[in-house]
Tab-separated table of C-alpha atoms in Angstrom:
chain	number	residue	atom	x	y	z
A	1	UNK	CA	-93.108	-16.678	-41.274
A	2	UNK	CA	-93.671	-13.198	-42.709
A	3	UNK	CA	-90.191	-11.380	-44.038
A	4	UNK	CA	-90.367	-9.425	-40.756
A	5	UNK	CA	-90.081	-12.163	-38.555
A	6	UNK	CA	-86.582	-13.080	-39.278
A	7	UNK	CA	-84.455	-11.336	-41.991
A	8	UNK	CA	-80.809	-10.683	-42.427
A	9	UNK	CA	-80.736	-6.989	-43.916
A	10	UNK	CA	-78.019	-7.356	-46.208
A	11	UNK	CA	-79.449	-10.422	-48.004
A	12	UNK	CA	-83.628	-10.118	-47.667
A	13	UNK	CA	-83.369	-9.725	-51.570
A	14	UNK	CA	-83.272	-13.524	-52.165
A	15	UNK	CA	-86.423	-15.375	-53.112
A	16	UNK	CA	-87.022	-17.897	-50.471
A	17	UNK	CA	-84.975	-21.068	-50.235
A	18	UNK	CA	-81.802	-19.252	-52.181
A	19	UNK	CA	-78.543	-19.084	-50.497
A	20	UNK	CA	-77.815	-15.616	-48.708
A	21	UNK	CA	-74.255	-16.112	-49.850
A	22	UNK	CA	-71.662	-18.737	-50.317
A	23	UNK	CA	-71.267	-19.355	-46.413
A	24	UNK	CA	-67.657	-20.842	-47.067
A	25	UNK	CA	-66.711	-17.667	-48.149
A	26	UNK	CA	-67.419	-16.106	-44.967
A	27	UNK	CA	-67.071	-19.130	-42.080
A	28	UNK	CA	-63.920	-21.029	-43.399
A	29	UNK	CA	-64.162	-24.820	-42.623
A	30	UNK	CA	-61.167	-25.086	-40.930
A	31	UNK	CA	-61.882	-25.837	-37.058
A	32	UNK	CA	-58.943	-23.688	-35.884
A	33	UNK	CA	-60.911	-20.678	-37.225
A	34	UNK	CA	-61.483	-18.491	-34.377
A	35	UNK	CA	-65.257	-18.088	-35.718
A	36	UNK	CA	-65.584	-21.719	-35.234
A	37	UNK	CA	-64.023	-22.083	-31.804
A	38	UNK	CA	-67.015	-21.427	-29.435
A	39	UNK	CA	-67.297	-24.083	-26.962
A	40	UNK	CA	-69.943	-26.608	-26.609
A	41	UNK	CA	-70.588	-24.486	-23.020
A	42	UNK	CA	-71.768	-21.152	-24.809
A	43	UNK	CA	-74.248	-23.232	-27.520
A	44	UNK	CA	-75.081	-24.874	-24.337
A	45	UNK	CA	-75.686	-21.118	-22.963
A	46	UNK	CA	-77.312	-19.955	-25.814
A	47	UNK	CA	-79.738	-22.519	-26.421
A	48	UNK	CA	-81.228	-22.442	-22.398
A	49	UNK	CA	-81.197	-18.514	-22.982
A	50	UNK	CA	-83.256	-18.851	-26.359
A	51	UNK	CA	-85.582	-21.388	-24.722
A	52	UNK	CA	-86.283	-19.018	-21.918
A	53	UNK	CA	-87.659	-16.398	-24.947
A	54	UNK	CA	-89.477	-18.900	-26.310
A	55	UNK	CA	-91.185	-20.033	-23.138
A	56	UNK	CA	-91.782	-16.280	-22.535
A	57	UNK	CA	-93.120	-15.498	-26.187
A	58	UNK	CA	-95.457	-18.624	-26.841
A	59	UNK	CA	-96.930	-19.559	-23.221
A	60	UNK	CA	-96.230	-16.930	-20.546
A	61	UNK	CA	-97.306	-14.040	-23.046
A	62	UNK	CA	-98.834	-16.163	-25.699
A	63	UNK	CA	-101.167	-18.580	-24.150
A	64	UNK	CA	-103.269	-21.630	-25.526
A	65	UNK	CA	-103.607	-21.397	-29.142
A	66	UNK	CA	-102.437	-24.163	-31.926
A	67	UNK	CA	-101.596	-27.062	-29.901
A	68	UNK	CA	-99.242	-28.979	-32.204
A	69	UNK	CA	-95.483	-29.230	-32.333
A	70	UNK	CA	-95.098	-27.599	-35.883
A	71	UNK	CA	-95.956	-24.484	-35.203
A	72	UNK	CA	-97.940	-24.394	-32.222
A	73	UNK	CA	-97.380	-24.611	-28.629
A	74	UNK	CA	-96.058	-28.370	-28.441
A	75	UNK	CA	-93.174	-27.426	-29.770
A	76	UNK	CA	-92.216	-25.245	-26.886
A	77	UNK	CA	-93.222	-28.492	-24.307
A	78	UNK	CA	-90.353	-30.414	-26.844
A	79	UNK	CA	-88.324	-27.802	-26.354
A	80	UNK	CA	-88.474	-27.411	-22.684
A	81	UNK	CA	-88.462	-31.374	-22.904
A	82	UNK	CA	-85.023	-31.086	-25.033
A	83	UNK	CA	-83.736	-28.666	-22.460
A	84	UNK	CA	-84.131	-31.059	-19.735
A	85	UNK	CA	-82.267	-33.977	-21.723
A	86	UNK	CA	-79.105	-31.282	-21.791
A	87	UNK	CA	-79.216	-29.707	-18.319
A	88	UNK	CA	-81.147	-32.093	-15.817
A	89	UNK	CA	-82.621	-28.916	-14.638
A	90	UNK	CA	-86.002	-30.262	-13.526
A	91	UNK	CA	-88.107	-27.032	-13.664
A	92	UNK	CA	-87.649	-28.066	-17.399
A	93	UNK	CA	-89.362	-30.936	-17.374
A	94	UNK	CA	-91.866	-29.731	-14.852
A	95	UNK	CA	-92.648	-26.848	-17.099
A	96	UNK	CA	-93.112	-29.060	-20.610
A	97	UNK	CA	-95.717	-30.958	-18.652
A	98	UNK	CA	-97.869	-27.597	-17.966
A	99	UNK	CA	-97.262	-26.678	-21.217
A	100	UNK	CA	-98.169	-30.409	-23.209
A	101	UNK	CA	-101.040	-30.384	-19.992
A	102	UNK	CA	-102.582	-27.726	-21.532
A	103	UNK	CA	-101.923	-28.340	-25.162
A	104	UNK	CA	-103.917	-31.893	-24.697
A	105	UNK	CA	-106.989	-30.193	-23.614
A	106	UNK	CA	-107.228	-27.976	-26.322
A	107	UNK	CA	-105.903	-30.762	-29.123
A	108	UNK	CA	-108.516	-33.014	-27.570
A	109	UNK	CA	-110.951	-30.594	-28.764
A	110	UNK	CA	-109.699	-29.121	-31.884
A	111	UNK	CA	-107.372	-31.310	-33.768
A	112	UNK	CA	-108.389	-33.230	-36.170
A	113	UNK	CA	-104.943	-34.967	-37.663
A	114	UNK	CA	-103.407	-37.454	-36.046
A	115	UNK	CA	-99.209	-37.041	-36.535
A	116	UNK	CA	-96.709	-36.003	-34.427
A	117	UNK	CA	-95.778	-32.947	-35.750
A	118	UNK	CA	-99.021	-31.298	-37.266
A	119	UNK	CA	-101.830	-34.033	-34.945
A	120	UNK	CA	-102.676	-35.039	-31.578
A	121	UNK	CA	-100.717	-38.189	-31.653
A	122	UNK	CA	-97.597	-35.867	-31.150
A	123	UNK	CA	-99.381	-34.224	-28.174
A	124	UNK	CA	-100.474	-37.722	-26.451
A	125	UNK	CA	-96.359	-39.038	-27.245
A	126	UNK	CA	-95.214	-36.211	-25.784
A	127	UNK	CA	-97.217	-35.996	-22.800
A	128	UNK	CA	-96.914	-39.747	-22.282
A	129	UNK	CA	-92.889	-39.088	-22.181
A	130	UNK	CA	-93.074	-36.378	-20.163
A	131	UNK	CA	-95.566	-37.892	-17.615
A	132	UNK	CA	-93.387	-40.806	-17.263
A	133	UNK	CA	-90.047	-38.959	-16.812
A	134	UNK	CA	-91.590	-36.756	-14.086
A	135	UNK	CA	-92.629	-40.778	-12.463
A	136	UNK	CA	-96.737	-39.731	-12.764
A	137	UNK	CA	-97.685	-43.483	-13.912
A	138	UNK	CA	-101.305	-42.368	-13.751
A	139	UNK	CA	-100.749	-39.446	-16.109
A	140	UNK	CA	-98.382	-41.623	-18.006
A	141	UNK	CA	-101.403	-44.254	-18.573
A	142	UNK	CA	-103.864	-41.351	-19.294
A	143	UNK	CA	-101.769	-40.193	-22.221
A	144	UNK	CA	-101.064	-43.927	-23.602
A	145	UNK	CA	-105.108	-44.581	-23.642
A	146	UNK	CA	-105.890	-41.613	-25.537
A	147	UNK	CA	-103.219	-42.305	-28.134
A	148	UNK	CA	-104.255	-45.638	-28.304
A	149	UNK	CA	-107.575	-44.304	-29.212
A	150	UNK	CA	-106.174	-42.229	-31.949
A	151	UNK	CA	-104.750	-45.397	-33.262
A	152	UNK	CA	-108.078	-46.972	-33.696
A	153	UNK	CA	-108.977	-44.127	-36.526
A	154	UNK	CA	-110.699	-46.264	-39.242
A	155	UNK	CA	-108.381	-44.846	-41.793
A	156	UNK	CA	-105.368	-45.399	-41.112
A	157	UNK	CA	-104.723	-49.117	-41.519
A	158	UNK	CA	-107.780	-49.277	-44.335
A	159	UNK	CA	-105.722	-49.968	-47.876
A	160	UNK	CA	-106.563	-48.964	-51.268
A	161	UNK	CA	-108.112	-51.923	-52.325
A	162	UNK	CA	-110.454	-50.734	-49.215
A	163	UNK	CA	-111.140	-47.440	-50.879
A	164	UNK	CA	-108.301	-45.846	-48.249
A	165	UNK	CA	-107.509	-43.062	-49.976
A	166	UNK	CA	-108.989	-40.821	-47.599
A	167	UNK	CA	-106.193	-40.431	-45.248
A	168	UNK	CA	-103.079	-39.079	-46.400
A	169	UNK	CA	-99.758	-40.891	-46.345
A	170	UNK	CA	-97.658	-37.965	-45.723
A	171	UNK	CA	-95.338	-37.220	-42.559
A	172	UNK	CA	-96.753	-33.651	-41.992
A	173	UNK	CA	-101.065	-34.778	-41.916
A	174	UNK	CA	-100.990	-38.569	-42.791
A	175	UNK	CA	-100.388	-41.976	-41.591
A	176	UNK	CA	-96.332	-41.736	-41.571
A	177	UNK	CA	-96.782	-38.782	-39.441
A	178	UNK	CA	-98.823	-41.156	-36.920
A	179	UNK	CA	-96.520	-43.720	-37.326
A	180	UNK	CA	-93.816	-41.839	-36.694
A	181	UNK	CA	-95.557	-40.308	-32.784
A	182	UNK	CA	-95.853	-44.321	-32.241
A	183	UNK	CA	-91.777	-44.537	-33.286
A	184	UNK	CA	-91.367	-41.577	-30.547
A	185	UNK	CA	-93.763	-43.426	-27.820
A	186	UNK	CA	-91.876	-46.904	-28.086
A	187	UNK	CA	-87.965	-45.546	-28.326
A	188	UNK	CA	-89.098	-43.280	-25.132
A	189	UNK	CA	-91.064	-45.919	-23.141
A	190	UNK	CA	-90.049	-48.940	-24.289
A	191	UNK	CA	-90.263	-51.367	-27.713
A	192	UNK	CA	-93.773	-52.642	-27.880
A	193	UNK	CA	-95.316	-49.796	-25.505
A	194	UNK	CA	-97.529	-49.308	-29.284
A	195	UNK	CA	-97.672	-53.155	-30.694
A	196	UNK	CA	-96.297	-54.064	-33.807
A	197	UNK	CA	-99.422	-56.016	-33.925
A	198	UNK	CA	-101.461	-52.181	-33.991
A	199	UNK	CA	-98.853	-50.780	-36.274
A	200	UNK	CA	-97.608	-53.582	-39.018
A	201	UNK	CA	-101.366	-53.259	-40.530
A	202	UNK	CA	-100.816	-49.436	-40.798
A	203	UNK	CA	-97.681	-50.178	-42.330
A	204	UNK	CA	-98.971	-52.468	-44.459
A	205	UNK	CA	-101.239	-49.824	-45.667
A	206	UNK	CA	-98.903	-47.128	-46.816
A	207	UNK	CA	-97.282	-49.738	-48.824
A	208	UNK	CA	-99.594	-51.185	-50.514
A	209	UNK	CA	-101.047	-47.227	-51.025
A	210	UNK	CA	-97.454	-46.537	-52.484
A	211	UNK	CA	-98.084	-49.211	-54.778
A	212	UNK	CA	-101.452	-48.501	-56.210
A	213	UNK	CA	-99.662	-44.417	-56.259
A	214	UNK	CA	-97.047	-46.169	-58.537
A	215	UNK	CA	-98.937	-48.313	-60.680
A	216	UNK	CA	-98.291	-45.806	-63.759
A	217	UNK	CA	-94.526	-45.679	-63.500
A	218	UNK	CA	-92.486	-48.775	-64.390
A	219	UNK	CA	-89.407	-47.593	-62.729
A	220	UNK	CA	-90.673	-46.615	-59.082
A	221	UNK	CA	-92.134	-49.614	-56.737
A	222	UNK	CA	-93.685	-46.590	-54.335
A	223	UNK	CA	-95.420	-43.515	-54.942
A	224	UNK	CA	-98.202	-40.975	-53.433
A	225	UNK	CA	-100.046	-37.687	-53.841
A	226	UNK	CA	-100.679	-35.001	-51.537
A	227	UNK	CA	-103.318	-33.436	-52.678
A	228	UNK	CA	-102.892	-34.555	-56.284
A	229	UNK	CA	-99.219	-33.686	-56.550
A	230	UNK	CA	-96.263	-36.310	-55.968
A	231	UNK	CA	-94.044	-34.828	-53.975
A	232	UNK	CA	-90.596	-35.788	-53.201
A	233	UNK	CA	-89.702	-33.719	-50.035
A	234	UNK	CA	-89.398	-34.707	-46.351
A	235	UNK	CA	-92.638	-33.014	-45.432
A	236	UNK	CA	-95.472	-34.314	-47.752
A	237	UNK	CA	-93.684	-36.458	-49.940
A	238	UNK	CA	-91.186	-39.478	-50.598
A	239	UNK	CA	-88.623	-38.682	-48.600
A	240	UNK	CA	-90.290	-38.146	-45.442
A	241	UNK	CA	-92.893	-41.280	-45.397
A	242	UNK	CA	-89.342	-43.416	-46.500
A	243	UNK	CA	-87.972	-42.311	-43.746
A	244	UNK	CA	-90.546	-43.397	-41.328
A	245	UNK	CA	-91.039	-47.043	-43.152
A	246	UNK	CA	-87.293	-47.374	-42.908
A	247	UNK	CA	-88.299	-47.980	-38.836
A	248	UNK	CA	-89.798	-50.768	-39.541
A	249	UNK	CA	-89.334	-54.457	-39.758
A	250	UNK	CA	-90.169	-55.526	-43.628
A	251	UNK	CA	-90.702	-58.730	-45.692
A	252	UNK	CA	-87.957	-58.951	-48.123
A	253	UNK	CA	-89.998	-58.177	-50.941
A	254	UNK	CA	-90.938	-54.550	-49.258
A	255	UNK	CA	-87.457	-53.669	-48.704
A	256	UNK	CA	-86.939	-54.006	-52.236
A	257	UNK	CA	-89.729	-51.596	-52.951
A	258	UNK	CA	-88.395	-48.959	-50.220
A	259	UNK	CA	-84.727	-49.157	-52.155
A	260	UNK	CA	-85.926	-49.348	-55.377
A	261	UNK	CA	-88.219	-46.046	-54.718
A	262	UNK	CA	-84.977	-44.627	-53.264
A	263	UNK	CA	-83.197	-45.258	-56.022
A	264	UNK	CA	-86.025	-43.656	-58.152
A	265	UNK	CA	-85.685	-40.540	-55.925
A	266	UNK	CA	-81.990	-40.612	-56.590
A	267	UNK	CA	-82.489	-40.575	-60.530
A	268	UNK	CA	-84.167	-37.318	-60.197
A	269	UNK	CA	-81.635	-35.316	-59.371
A	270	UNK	CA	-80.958	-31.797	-61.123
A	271	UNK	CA	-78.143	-32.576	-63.106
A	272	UNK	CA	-76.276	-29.505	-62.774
A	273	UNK	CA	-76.529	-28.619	-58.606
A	274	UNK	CA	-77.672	-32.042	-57.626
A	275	UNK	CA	-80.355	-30.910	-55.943
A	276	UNK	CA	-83.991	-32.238	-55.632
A	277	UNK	CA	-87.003	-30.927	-56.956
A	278	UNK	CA	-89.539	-30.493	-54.774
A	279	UNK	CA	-92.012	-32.232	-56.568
A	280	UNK	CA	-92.408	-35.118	-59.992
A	281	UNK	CA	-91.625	-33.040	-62.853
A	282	UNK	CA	-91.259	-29.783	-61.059
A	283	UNK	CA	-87.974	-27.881	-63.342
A	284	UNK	CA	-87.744	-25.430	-60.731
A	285	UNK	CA	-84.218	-26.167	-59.245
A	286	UNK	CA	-84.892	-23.574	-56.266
A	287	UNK	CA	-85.487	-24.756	-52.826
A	288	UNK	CA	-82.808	-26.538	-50.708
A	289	UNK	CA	-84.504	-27.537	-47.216
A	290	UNK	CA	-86.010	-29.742	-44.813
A	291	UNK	CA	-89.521	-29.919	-46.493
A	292	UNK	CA	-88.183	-29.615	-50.032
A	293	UNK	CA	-84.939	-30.440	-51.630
A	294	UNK	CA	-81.550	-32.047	-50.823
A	295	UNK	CA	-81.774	-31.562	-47.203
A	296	UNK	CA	-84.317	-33.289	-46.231
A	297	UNK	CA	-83.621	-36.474	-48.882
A	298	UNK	CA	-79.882	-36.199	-47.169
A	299	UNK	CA	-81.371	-37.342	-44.085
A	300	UNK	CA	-83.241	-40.120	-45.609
A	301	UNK	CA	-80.249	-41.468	-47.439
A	302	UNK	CA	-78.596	-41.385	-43.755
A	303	UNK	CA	-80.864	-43.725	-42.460
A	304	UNK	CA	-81.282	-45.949	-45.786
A	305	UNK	CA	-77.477	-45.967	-45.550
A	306	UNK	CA	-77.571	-46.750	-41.917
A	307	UNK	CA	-80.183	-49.646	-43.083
A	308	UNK	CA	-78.606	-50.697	-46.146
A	309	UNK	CA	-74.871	-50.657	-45.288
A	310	UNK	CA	-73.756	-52.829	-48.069
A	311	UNK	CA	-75.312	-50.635	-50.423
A	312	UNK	CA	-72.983	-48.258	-50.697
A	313	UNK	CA	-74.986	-45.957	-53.336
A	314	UNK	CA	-77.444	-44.494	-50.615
A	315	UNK	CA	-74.550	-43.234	-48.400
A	316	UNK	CA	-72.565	-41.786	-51.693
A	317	UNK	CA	-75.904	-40.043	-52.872
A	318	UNK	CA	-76.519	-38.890	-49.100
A	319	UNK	CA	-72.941	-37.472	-48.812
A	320	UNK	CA	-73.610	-36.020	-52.446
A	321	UNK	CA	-76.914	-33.914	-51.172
A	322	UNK	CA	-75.368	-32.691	-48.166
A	323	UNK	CA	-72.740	-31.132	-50.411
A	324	UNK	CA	-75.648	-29.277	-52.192
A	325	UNK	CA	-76.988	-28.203	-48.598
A	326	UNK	CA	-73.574	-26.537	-47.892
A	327	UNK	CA	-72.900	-25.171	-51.490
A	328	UNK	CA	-76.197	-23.640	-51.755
A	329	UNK	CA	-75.434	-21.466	-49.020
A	330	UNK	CA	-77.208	-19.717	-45.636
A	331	UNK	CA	-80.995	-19.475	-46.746
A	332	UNK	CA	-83.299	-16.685	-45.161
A	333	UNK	CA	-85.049	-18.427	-42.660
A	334	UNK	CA	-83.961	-19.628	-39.321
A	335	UNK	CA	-86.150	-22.008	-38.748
A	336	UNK	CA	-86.216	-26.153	-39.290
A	337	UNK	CA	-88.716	-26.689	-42.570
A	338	UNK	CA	-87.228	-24.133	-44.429
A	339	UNK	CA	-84.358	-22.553	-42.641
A	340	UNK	CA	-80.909	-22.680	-41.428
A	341	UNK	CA	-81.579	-24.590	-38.887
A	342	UNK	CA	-83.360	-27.537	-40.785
A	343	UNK	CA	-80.292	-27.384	-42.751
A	344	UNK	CA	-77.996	-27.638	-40.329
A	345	UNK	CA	-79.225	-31.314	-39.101
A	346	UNK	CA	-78.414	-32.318	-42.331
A	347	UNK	CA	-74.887	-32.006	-41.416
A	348	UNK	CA	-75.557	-33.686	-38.297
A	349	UNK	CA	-77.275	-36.607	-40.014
A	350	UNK	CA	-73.596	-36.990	-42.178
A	351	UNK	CA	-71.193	-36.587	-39.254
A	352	UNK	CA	-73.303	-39.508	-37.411
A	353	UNK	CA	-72.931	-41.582	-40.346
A	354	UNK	CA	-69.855	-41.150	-41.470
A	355	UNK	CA	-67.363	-39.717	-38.226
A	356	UNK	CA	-66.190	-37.500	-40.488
A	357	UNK	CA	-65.714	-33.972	-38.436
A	358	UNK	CA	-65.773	-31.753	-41.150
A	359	UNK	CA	-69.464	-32.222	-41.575
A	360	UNK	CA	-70.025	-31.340	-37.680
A	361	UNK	CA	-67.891	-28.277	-38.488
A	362	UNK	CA	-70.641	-27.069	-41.291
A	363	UNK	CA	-73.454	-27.396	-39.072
A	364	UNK	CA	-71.415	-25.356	-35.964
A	365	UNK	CA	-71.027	-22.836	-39.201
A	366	UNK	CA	-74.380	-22.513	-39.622
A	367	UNK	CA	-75.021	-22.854	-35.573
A	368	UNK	CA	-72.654	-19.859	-35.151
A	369	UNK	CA	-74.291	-17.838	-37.985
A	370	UNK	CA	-77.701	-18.274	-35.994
A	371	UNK	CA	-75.732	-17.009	-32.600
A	372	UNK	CA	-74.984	-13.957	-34.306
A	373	UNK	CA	-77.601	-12.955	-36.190
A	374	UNK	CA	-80.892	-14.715	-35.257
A	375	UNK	CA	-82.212	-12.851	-32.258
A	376	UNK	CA	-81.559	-9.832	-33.711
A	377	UNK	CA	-84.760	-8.668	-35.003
A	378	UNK	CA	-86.496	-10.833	-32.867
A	379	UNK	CA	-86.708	-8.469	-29.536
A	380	UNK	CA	-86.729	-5.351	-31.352
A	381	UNK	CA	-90.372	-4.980	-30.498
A	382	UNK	CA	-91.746	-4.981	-33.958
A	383	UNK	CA	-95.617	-5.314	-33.860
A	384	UNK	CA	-95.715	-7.210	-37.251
A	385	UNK	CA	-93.126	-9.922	-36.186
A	386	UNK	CA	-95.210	-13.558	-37.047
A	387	UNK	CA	-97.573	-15.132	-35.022
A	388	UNK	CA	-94.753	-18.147	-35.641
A	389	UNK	CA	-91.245	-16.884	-35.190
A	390	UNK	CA	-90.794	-18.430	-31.689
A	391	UNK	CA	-92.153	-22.038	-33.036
A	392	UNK	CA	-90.404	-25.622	-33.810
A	393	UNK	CA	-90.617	-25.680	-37.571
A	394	UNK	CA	-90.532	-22.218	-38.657
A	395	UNK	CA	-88.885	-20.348	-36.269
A	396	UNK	CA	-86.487	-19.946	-33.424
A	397	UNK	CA	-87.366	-23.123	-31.099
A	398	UNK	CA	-85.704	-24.852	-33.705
A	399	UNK	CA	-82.698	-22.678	-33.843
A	400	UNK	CA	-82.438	-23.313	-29.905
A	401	UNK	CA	-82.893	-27.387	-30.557
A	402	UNK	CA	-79.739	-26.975	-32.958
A	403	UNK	CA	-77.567	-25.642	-30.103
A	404	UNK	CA	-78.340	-28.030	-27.387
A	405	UNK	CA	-77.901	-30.781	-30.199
A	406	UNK	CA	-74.238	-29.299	-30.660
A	407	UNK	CA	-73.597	-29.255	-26.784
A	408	UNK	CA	-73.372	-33.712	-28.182
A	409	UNK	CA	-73.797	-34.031	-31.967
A	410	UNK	CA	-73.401	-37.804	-31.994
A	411	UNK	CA	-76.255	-38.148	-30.332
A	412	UNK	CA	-78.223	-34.962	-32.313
A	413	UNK	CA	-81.921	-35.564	-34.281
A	414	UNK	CA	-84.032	-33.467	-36.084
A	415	UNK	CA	-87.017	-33.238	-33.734
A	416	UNK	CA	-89.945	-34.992	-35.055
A	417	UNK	CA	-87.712	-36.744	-38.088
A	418	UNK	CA	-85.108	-38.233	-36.744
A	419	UNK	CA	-85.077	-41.363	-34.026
């Protein structure tokens, strides 16, 4: 998103992914503050209001374009899909369809990857879902067949020893990005509506990639490259392809490797903020978000937690990142990857987990920040404002998913992360 897209004029002097300032020294935490009193009824408000702009910015004004959930037009059919789940308001659900409709006929043509949030197999989940809520059993069926013909790619299930290193094993482009749209298809339409018997193999195959990735460290059972670089983020890295194996039923001897790699990622903490680097041996100790840094591994020591509940490290290290999320600050963005938004679910993620209130209280801070300040320079006409400022990941679609999820945060996810 360019710097026009979104900025906060007394703060646009931060490098990306730096706090704005110390948000606890401007929304206190305590929930009797009046600036933390809204009522689930105006996020409620807000987000249906938002997702009207959005509609009207990305498909009654923008038209067909990038077809993925990301940044492209998907994520408004999520969004309209998410507005539906808080409402009941049909139109909602009869608009998504149009929108996911149209986004399969250009994906069909066009897209190449194959994950939920950057591939088709997002646009085939969602349609499927959609189809099926709406009662269209024909449409439904369509959508199934043609991802079930994504999931015959050659790559995906192929293993090293096979030469598969040709498909990525990240969640953005690679096979725990596919995995994950087959996670969506089955919690939406029923266990086994994509076989374990078509998915274990895959499975089988990013762990036995992990281990040929790790086979020059002693100390980590798992590792990969994205384009020669091992990440440790939510996006291409560690964090985010744990996340997605932590779905899945494992041998004993692979759960061991999926908590010894998260202890690995653990060790690698910045020992002064606590923080993550984005990447193996990166010093920089800068960016604290969904695709890089504490917020995203916060969200994946949630669910190892939730996973793992006797071992009581992965929650303490999860509760430990998610106080780096809120000391770090408001960053610049609004958005999910690398915005407030993003790192507002990482609150989310700890108040499910733990009960505890206070952490729902952070994320309405960051919620209410967003009320008053992100559609400000969004509607001000600007020509330059960027072609993705109304999208899931990097702009305000997100910021709308945030406020329906607060409408009933124990039942909020991170689109396209969390299950």
């Amino acid at each position: 998103m360019s710097s026009s897209a979104v900025q906060f004029a007394a703060h646009d002097n931060h490098e990306d992914g730096g706090g704005i300032e110390r948000l606890g020294s401007v929304l206190p935490i305590d929930p009797r503050a009046p600036n933390l009193s809204l009522p689930r009824e105006t996020f409620l408000r807000a987000a249906v209001s938002l997702k009207d702009q959005v509609v009207r910015a990305t498909w009654l004004e923008g038209g067909a374009g990038d077809p993925t959930a990301y940044t492209g037009l998907l994520g408004t059919a999520f969004l309209c899909l998410r507005s539906y789940g808080a409402t009941g308001d049909r139109s909602d659900l009869l608009l998504s369809a149009e929108i996911v409709y149209a986004c399969a006929s250009a994906a069909r043509a066009s897209t190449r990857h194959v994950t939920f949030l950057c591939g088709k197999g997002g646009v085939f989940a969602v349609g499927a879902v959609v189809a099926n809520l709406i009662g269209d059993r024909q449409r439904r069926d369509l959508f199934l067949n043609l991802f079930l013909e994504v999931a015959q790619e050659r790559a995906l299930p192929v293993g090293p020893e096979e030469g598969g290193f040709g498909m990525s094993y990240d969640l953005l482009y690679g096979r725990a990005g596919f995995l994950w749209a087959a996670l969506f298809l089955n919690k939406n339409l029923g266990q086994e509506m994509v076989s374990n018997d078509l998915l274990m193999p895959i499975v089988d195959a990013v762990l036995a990639g992990g281990r040929a990735g790790a086979s020059d460290i002693a100390t980590c059972p798992l590792m990969y490259r994205w384009h020669g670089t091992r990440y440790l983020g939510a996006a291409n890295g560690l964090a985010g392809i744990l996340q997605v194996l932590l779905h899945f039923p494992l041998c004993e001897e692979y759960v061991e490797d999926v908590k010894g790699t998260l202890r690995y990622m653990m060790g690698k903490r910045f020992l002064n903020s606590g923080n993550y680097p984005s990447s193996e041996g990166n010093p920089r100790d800068k960016l604290v978000q969904w695709s890089h840094g504490a917020t995203g591994v916060a969200m994946t020591l949630c669910k190892a937690s939730q996973m793992f509940p006797h071992d009581r490290e992965f929650r303490d290290a999860a509760i430990e990142a998610g106080e780096v999320v809120w000391k770090n600050g408001l960053v610049k963005k609004v958005g999910l990857a690398d915005g407030i938004s993003g790192n507002a679910y990482a609150f989310l993620s700890l108040y499910r987990l733990t009960g505890e209130r206070i952490y729902e209280e952070r994320a309405r801070a960051f919620a209410i920040f967003l009320y008053h300040n992100a559609n400000k320079p969004v509607g001000t006409g600007h020509v330059q404002v960027a072609d993705y400022a109304f999208s899931l990941y990097q702009g305000l679609a997100g910021a709308a998913c945030l406020w329906f999820d607060l409408v009933d945060p124990e039942n909020s996810r991170l689109p396209g992360y969390e299950l």
